[in-house]
Short mmCIF file of C-alpha atoms in Angstrom, two decimals:
data_model
loop_
_atom_site.label_atom_id
_atom_site.label_comp_id
_atom_site.label_asym_id
_atom_site.label_seq_id
_atom_site.Cartn_x
_atom_site.Cartn_y
_atom_site.Cartn_z
CA UNK A 1 35.02 -30.72 -70.32
CA UNK A 2 31.93 -30.72 -68.04
CA UNK A 3 30.10 -33.99 -67.62
CA UNK A 4 27.05 -32.36 -66.02
CA UNK A 5 23.87 -33.22 -67.90
CA UNK A 6 20.85 -30.91 -68.31
CA UNK A 7 18.94 -33.22 -65.95
CA UNK A 8 21.60 -32.83 -63.23
CA UNK A 9 21.70 -29.07 -63.70
CA UNK A 10 17.90 -28.90 -63.33
CA UNK A 11 18.02 -30.99 -60.16
CA UNK A 12 20.70 -28.75 -58.66
CA UNK A 13 18.63 -25.69 -59.48
CA UNK A 14 15.55 -27.17 -57.79
CA UNK A 15 17.55 -28.00 -54.67
CA UNK A 16 18.95 -24.47 -54.50
CA UNK A 17 15.48 -23.01 -54.96
CA UNK A 18 14.09 -25.21 -52.20
CA UNK A 19 16.86 -24.12 -49.84
CA UNK A 20 16.20 -20.47 -50.60
CA UNK A 21 12.45 -20.93 -50.10
CA UNK A 22 13.06 -22.66 -46.78
CA UNK A 23 15.31 -19.82 -45.68
CA UNK A 24 12.69 -17.23 -46.66
CA UNK A 25 9.97 -19.21 -44.89
CA UNK A 26 12.11 -19.60 -41.77
CA UNK A 27 12.93 -15.91 -41.81
CA UNK A 28 9.25 -15.05 -42.19
CA UNK A 29 8.35 -17.36 -39.33
CA UNK A 30 10.93 -15.72 -37.09
CA UNK A 31 9.79 -12.26 -38.10
CA UNK A 32 6.05 -12.85 -37.66
CA UNK A 33 5.86 -15.45 -34.88
CA UNK A 34 8.64 -14.50 -32.47
CA UNK A 35 10.12 -11.36 -30.91
CA UNK A 36 13.59 -12.04 -32.31
CA UNK A 37 13.42 -9.01 -34.62
CA UNK A 38 11.15 -6.85 -32.47
CA UNK A 39 12.35 -3.47 -31.13
CA UNK A 40 13.22 -3.18 -27.45
CA UNK A 41 10.57 -0.51 -26.85
CA UNK A 42 7.06 0.00 -28.21
CA UNK A 43 4.66 2.92 -28.50
CA UNK A 44 7.38 5.58 -28.77
CA UNK A 45 9.27 4.11 -25.83
CA UNK A 46 6.33 3.93 -23.43
CA UNK A 47 6.57 0.18 -22.82
CA UNK A 48 9.18 -2.54 -23.01
CA UNK A 49 8.56 -5.23 -25.63
CA UNK A 50 9.84 -7.78 -23.11
CA UNK A 51 7.29 -6.67 -20.50
CA UNK A 52 4.57 -6.63 -23.18
CA UNK A 53 5.40 -10.19 -24.21
CA UNK A 54 5.32 -11.34 -20.59
CA UNK A 55 1.96 -9.63 -20.05
CA UNK A 56 0.04 -11.11 -22.96
CA UNK A 57 -0.90 -14.79 -23.02
CA UNK A 58 -1.07 -14.93 -26.79
CA UNK A 59 1.54 -16.43 -29.12
CA UNK A 60 3.57 -14.79 -31.83
CA UNK A 61 5.24 -11.47 -32.37
CA UNK A 62 4.57 -8.49 -30.09
CA UNK A 63 3.89 -5.12 -31.70
CA UNK A 64 2.80 -1.75 -30.37
CA UNK A 65 1.37 1.42 -31.86
CA UNK A 66 -0.10 4.76 -30.84
CA UNK A 67 -3.65 5.04 -32.17
CA UNK A 68 -5.64 8.14 -33.07
CA UNK A 69 -6.78 8.52 -29.45
CA UNK A 70 -3.20 8.65 -28.23
CA UNK A 71 -3.53 5.24 -26.57
CA UNK A 72 -0.81 2.61 -26.70
CA UNK A 73 -2.22 -0.55 -28.30
CA UNK A 74 -0.06 -3.64 -27.76
CA UNK A 75 -0.78 -6.83 -29.68
CA UNK A 76 0.65 -10.32 -29.86
CA UNK A 77 -0.20 -12.37 -32.93
CA UNK A 78 1.13 -15.00 -35.29
CA UNK A 79 -0.08 -17.11 -38.20
CA UNK A 80 1.11 -20.54 -37.11
CA UNK A 81 -1.66 -23.10 -36.43
CA UNK A 82 -2.87 -23.11 -32.82
CA UNK A 83 -1.65 -19.61 -31.98
CA UNK A 84 -3.95 -17.17 -30.20
CA UNK A 85 -3.97 -13.40 -30.56
CA UNK A 86 -4.03 -11.02 -27.60
CA UNK A 87 -4.43 -7.24 -27.40
CA UNK A 88 -4.33 -4.70 -24.58
CA UNK A 89 -4.98 -0.95 -24.64
CA UNK A 90 -3.17 1.49 -22.33
CA UNK A 91 -4.75 4.93 -22.24
CA UNK A 92 -4.42 8.06 -20.12
CA UNK A 93 -7.78 9.03 -18.65
CA UNK A 94 -8.68 12.15 -16.65
CA UNK A 95 -10.71 11.27 -13.56
CA UNK A 96 -12.64 13.16 -10.89
CA UNK A 97 -11.04 14.12 -7.54
CA UNK A 98 -12.89 11.32 -5.74
CA UNK A 99 -11.45 8.53 -7.91
CA UNK A 100 -11.23 5.65 -7.06
CA UNK A 101 -13.91 6.14 -4.39
CA UNK A 102 -16.77 7.37 -6.54
CA UNK A 103 -20.24 7.78 -5.12
CA UNK A 104 -21.73 5.17 -7.43
CA UNK A 105 -18.83 2.74 -7.76
CA UNK A 106 -15.44 2.15 -6.21
CA UNK A 107 -12.61 1.42 -8.64
CA UNK A 108 -10.69 -0.42 -5.91
CA UNK A 109 -12.12 -2.97 -3.52
CA UNK A 110 -11.53 -6.25 -1.75
CA UNK A 111 -12.43 -8.08 -4.96
CA UNK A 112 -9.49 -6.59 -6.88
CA UNK A 113 -5.75 -7.06 -6.90
CA UNK A 114 -4.16 -3.98 -5.34
CA UNK A 115 -0.95 -2.32 -6.48
CA UNK A 116 0.56 -0.37 -3.56
CA UNK A 117 3.29 2.25 -3.55
CA UNK A 118 3.94 5.62 -5.13
CA UNK A 119 1.94 4.79 -8.29
CA UNK A 120 -0.96 2.81 -6.81
CA UNK A 121 -3.58 0.95 -8.78
CA UNK A 122 -6.13 -1.85 -8.87
CA UNK A 123 -6.68 -4.70 -11.33
CA UNK A 124 -9.36 -7.34 -11.73
CA UNK A 125 -8.69 -11.04 -12.20
CA UNK A 126 -8.44 -10.59 -15.98
CA UNK A 127 -5.85 -7.81 -15.84
CA UNK A 128 -8.15 -4.83 -16.51
CA UNK A 129 -7.41 -1.93 -14.21
CA UNK A 130 -5.62 1.37 -13.68
CA UNK A 131 -2.53 3.01 -12.19
CA UNK A 132 -2.70 6.52 -10.73
CA UNK A 133 -0.23 9.14 -11.84
CA UNK A 134 1.06 11.71 -9.31
CA UNK A 135 -1.36 14.54 -8.61
CA UNK A 136 1.22 17.00 -9.97
CA UNK A 137 0.62 15.56 -13.45
CA UNK A 138 -2.88 17.02 -13.66
CA UNK A 139 -5.26 15.87 -16.44
CA UNK A 140 -3.50 14.22 -19.38
CA UNK A 141 -4.45 12.21 -22.43
CA UNK A 142 -7.37 12.26 -24.83
CA UNK A 143 -9.85 12.87 -22.00
CA UNK A 144 -7.77 15.67 -20.51
CA UNK A 145 -10.55 18.22 -20.91
CA UNK A 146 -12.49 16.52 -18.13
CA UNK A 147 -11.52 15.48 -14.64
CA UNK A 148 -8.89 16.62 -12.19
CA UNK A 149 -6.01 14.17 -12.45
CA UNK A 150 -4.90 11.19 -14.50
CA UNK A 151 -4.88 7.42 -14.34
CA UNK A 152 -3.43 5.09 -16.94
CA UNK A 153 -6.04 2.47 -17.69
CA UNK A 154 -5.36 -1.04 -18.96
CA UNK A 155 -8.07 -2.86 -20.92
CA UNK A 156 -7.64 -6.38 -22.28
CA UNK A 157 -9.50 -6.15 -25.58
CA UNK A 158 -8.66 -9.58 -26.99
CA UNK A 159 -7.32 -12.85 -25.63
CA UNK A 160 -6.01 -12.96 -22.08
CA UNK A 161 -3.25 -11.45 -19.97
CA UNK A 162 -1.27 -12.18 -16.82
CA UNK A 163 -2.63 -9.72 -14.21
CA UNK A 164 0.65 -9.34 -12.30
CA UNK A 165 2.69 -8.82 -15.46
CA UNK A 166 0.12 -6.43 -16.90
CA UNK A 167 0.29 -4.43 -13.68
CA UNK A 168 4.07 -4.27 -14.16
CA UNK A 169 3.59 -3.08 -17.74
CA UNK A 170 0.99 -0.46 -16.78
CA UNK A 171 3.02 0.95 -13.91
CA UNK A 172 6.12 1.20 -16.12
CA UNK A 173 4.09 2.97 -18.81
CA UNK A 174 2.58 5.32 -16.21
CA UNK A 175 6.07 6.19 -15.00
CA UNK A 176 7.18 6.93 -18.56
CA UNK A 177 4.10 9.08 -19.16
CA UNK A 178 4.75 11.04 -15.96
CA UNK A 179 8.41 11.51 -16.91
CA UNK A 180 7.39 12.83 -20.34
CA UNK A 181 5.33 15.52 -18.57
CA UNK A 182 7.97 16.29 -15.92
CA UNK A 183 5.81 15.04 -13.05
CA UNK A 184 7.38 11.66 -12.28
CA UNK A 185 7.84 10.67 -8.62
CA UNK A 186 11.31 11.68 -7.37
CA UNK A 187 12.11 8.13 -6.24
CA UNK A 188 11.14 6.30 -9.43
CA UNK A 189 12.74 2.84 -9.63
CA UNK A 190 14.18 1.51 -12.91
CA UNK A 191 11.76 1.12 -15.80
CA UNK A 192 11.71 -2.69 -15.57
CA UNK A 193 11.46 -2.85 -11.77
CA UNK A 194 9.23 -5.57 -10.39
CA UNK A 195 5.72 -5.05 -9.16
CA UNK A 196 4.28 -6.02 -5.82
CA UNK A 197 0.66 -6.63 -6.85
CA UNK A 198 -1.31 -7.98 -3.88
CA UNK A 199 -3.86 -10.55 -4.99
CA UNK A 200 -7.39 -10.48 -3.60
CA UNK A 201 -8.31 -13.33 -1.31
CA UNK A 202 -10.90 -15.83 -2.41
CA UNK A 203 -14.41 -15.07 -1.08
CA UNK A 204 -14.78 -16.86 2.26
CA UNK A 205 -17.27 -17.08 5.11
CA UNK A 206 -16.76 -14.42 7.73
CA UNK A 207 -16.35 -14.88 11.44
CA UNK A 208 -19.10 -12.60 12.85
CA UNK A 209 -16.91 -12.06 15.89
CA UNK A 210 -13.98 -10.79 13.78
CA UNK A 211 -15.17 -9.45 10.44
CA UNK A 212 -12.58 -8.96 7.72
CA UNK A 213 -10.00 -10.51 10.03
CA UNK A 214 -10.01 -7.29 12.04
CA UNK A 215 -9.87 -7.85 15.80
CA UNK A 216 -12.77 -6.15 17.56
CA UNK A 217 -14.87 -5.71 14.42
CA UNK A 218 -18.13 -7.47 15.28
CA UNK A 219 -21.78 -7.09 14.39
CA UNK A 220 -24.49 -5.70 16.64
CA UNK A 221 -27.15 -8.14 15.52
CA UNK A 222 -27.50 -11.84 15.14
CA UNK A 223 -26.57 -12.96 11.65
CA UNK A 224 -29.76 -14.32 10.02
CA UNK A 225 -30.00 -18.07 10.45
CA UNK A 226 -28.72 -19.95 7.43
CA UNK A 227 -27.44 -16.71 5.92
CA UNK A 228 -23.71 -16.62 6.52
CA UNK A 229 -21.68 -13.53 5.80
CA UNK A 230 -18.82 -13.77 3.36
CA UNK A 231 -15.89 -11.45 2.81
CA UNK A 232 -13.08 -10.75 0.38
CA UNK A 233 -10.00 -8.71 1.21
CA UNK A 234 -7.02 -7.26 -0.62
CA UNK A 235 -4.19 -4.80 -0.14
CA UNK A 236 -2.09 -3.88 2.86
CA UNK A 237 -3.05 -2.02 6.04
CA UNK A 238 0.21 -0.06 5.77
CA UNK A 239 -0.83 1.31 2.36
CA UNK A 240 -4.39 0.68 1.15
CA UNK A 241 -6.52 -2.20 2.44
CA UNK A 242 -10.02 -3.21 1.36
CA UNK A 243 -12.74 -5.58 2.51
CA UNK A 244 -16.01 -6.41 0.73
CA UNK A 245 -18.80 -7.83 2.87
CA UNK A 246 -21.77 -9.66 1.41
CA UNK A 247 -24.22 -12.47 2.04
CA UNK A 248 -24.01 -15.75 0.18
CA UNK A 249 -26.50 -15.86 -2.73
CA UNK A 250 -29.12 -18.07 -1.00
CA UNK A 251 -29.65 -15.28 1.54
CA UNK A 252 -31.60 -13.01 -0.77
CA UNK A 253 -33.76 -15.63 -2.38
CA UNK A 254 -32.91 -14.11 -5.77
CA UNK A 255 -31.41 -15.85 -8.81
CA UNK A 256 -27.62 -15.60 -8.87
CA UNK A 257 -27.66 -13.31 -11.92
CA UNK A 258 -29.77 -10.79 -9.97
CA UNK A 259 -27.39 -10.57 -7.02
CA UNK A 260 -25.95 -7.13 -6.41
CA UNK A 261 -22.55 -8.21 -5.12
CA UNK A 262 -21.10 -6.65 -1.99
CA UNK A 263 -23.45 -5.20 0.63
CA UNK A 264 -20.69 -3.09 2.16
CA UNK A 265 -17.23 -1.98 1.08
CA UNK A 266 -14.70 -0.96 3.70
CA UNK A 267 -11.18 0.45 3.40
CA UNK A 268 -8.19 1.71 5.34
CA UNK A 269 -6.42 4.31 3.19
CA UNK A 270 -2.86 5.40 3.99
CA UNK A 271 -1.34 5.67 0.52
CA UNK A 272 -0.31 9.30 -0.04
CA UNK A 273 -1.60 9.35 -3.63
CA UNK A 274 -5.06 8.16 -2.54
CA UNK A 275 -5.42 10.47 0.48
CA UNK A 276 -6.87 13.44 -1.48
CA UNK A 277 -9.65 11.23 -2.87
CA UNK A 278 -10.49 9.97 0.61
CA UNK A 279 -10.58 13.55 1.90
CA UNK A 280 -12.81 14.55 -1.04
CA UNK A 281 -15.32 11.88 -0.03
CA UNK A 282 -15.29 13.05 3.60
CA UNK A 283 -14.22 9.71 5.06
CA UNK A 284 -13.25 9.59 8.72
CA UNK A 285 -9.69 10.81 9.32
CA UNK A 286 -7.07 10.08 11.95
CA UNK A 287 -3.32 10.14 12.44
CA UNK A 288 -2.18 6.61 13.24
CA UNK A 289 1.38 6.01 14.35
CA UNK A 290 2.31 9.33 12.75
CA UNK A 291 0.71 8.48 9.38
CA UNK A 292 -2.30 10.16 7.77
CA UNK A 293 -5.12 7.61 7.64
CA UNK A 294 -8.71 7.49 6.38
CA UNK A 295 -11.39 4.92 7.16
CA UNK A 296 -13.82 4.46 4.31
CA UNK A 297 -17.19 2.74 4.43
CA UNK A 298 -19.80 2.40 1.72
CA UNK A 299 -23.08 0.62 2.46
CA UNK A 300 -24.69 -0.65 -0.72
CA UNK A 301 -28.20 -1.69 0.35
CA UNK A 302 -29.80 0.98 -1.81
CA UNK A 303 -33.15 -0.53 -2.80
CA UNK A 304 -36.06 -1.91 -0.84
CA UNK A 305 -35.96 -5.66 -0.09
CA UNK A 306 -38.16 -7.78 -2.35
CA UNK A 307 -38.28 -11.05 -0.42
CA UNK A 308 -38.40 -12.00 3.29
CA UNK A 309 -34.89 -13.45 2.97
CA UNK A 310 -33.57 -10.28 1.39
CA UNK A 311 -35.24 -8.19 4.11
CA UNK A 312 -33.47 -10.21 6.79
CA UNK A 313 -30.14 -9.68 5.05
CA UNK A 314 -30.69 -5.95 4.57
CA UNK A 315 -31.76 -5.44 8.17
CA UNK A 316 -28.36 -6.63 9.29
CA UNK A 317 -26.76 -3.56 7.79
CA UNK A 318 -29.50 -1.17 8.89
CA UNK A 319 -29.53 -2.28 12.51
CA UNK A 320 -25.78 -2.52 12.91
CA UNK A 321 -23.60 0.54 12.95
CA UNK A 322 -21.15 -1.03 10.53
CA UNK A 323 -19.11 2.10 9.83
CA UNK A 324 -18.59 3.08 13.47
CA UNK A 325 -17.77 -0.47 14.54
CA UNK A 326 -15.34 -0.89 11.68
CA UNK A 327 -13.65 2.45 12.34
CA UNK A 328 -13.29 1.76 16.07
CA UNK A 329 -11.71 -1.63 15.41
CA UNK A 330 -9.40 -0.24 12.70
CA UNK A 331 -8.26 2.65 14.90
CA UNK A 332 -7.44 0.26 17.72
CA UNK A 333 -5.47 -2.05 15.43
CA UNK A 334 -3.38 0.83 14.04
CA UNK A 335 -2.77 2.62 17.34
CA UNK A 336 -4.48 5.83 16.30
CA UNK A 337 -4.43 8.84 18.56
#
């Protein structure tokens, strides 16, 4: 005969209910705040959930979806206290033949982190950027009706991201996109292969006798007193190398928020994917150590000086043949014929 009282039975039921509730809560926490139950691939196999989790600096579960524009939207979110959400958008964009060296703005420069190799790209310090698909791919994506070829853009729409990991994610997604359209590079490495993103240097004062660290690249005028040049470089001279030249803000006499950034952008372009764009812009061409090479220069002093200090700074670039001096020094350093 059972000796269990109604009070004991009620207590046992409450304990069992609490255990079940805890299990449900734990399962919900795992499902919504970790990647334990997440699929290996997101956005119809375009990206790895592991790479996505490494790219985003949020906390919680990583999810991915294809939106109505055909873009891959990757998010990381959770409901636990103190967690932060993060979101990045990867989208195919058709671009003009001169990309990334547009007349009005370069999409790669010494101020950006450069991704060399067969699928080159450029990313800013926050992770926003692009990776170029092979020219054989033609225009793809939602903007395919315009432009000549395709880049896969990465835009951090919420929270923050790790630039190097996001470059890895974007390049892997670009490779998958190219494979889907039968235009992938013939030597594609594995999907999760590492990236060799080259970080931009910190802005630093230039040596007027060796601008951009390039032996023989000097100026043909005295640098205005108290107005030191500064430079920022990124990339590799074997692939694609960039240098931004500017004057420190006190030079112009303008408030910092009215500064126009670089006064000149310079580049050595040897990456095969970027050569057509350099040719389109009509940059100087040479064959250096058997490799097709272009020397790009863009002077950005486009408006009339408004102060005596700004006039002194602008005159430096007018009176000095920056492009010819840069090209001569670059040709010598690369052993061009």
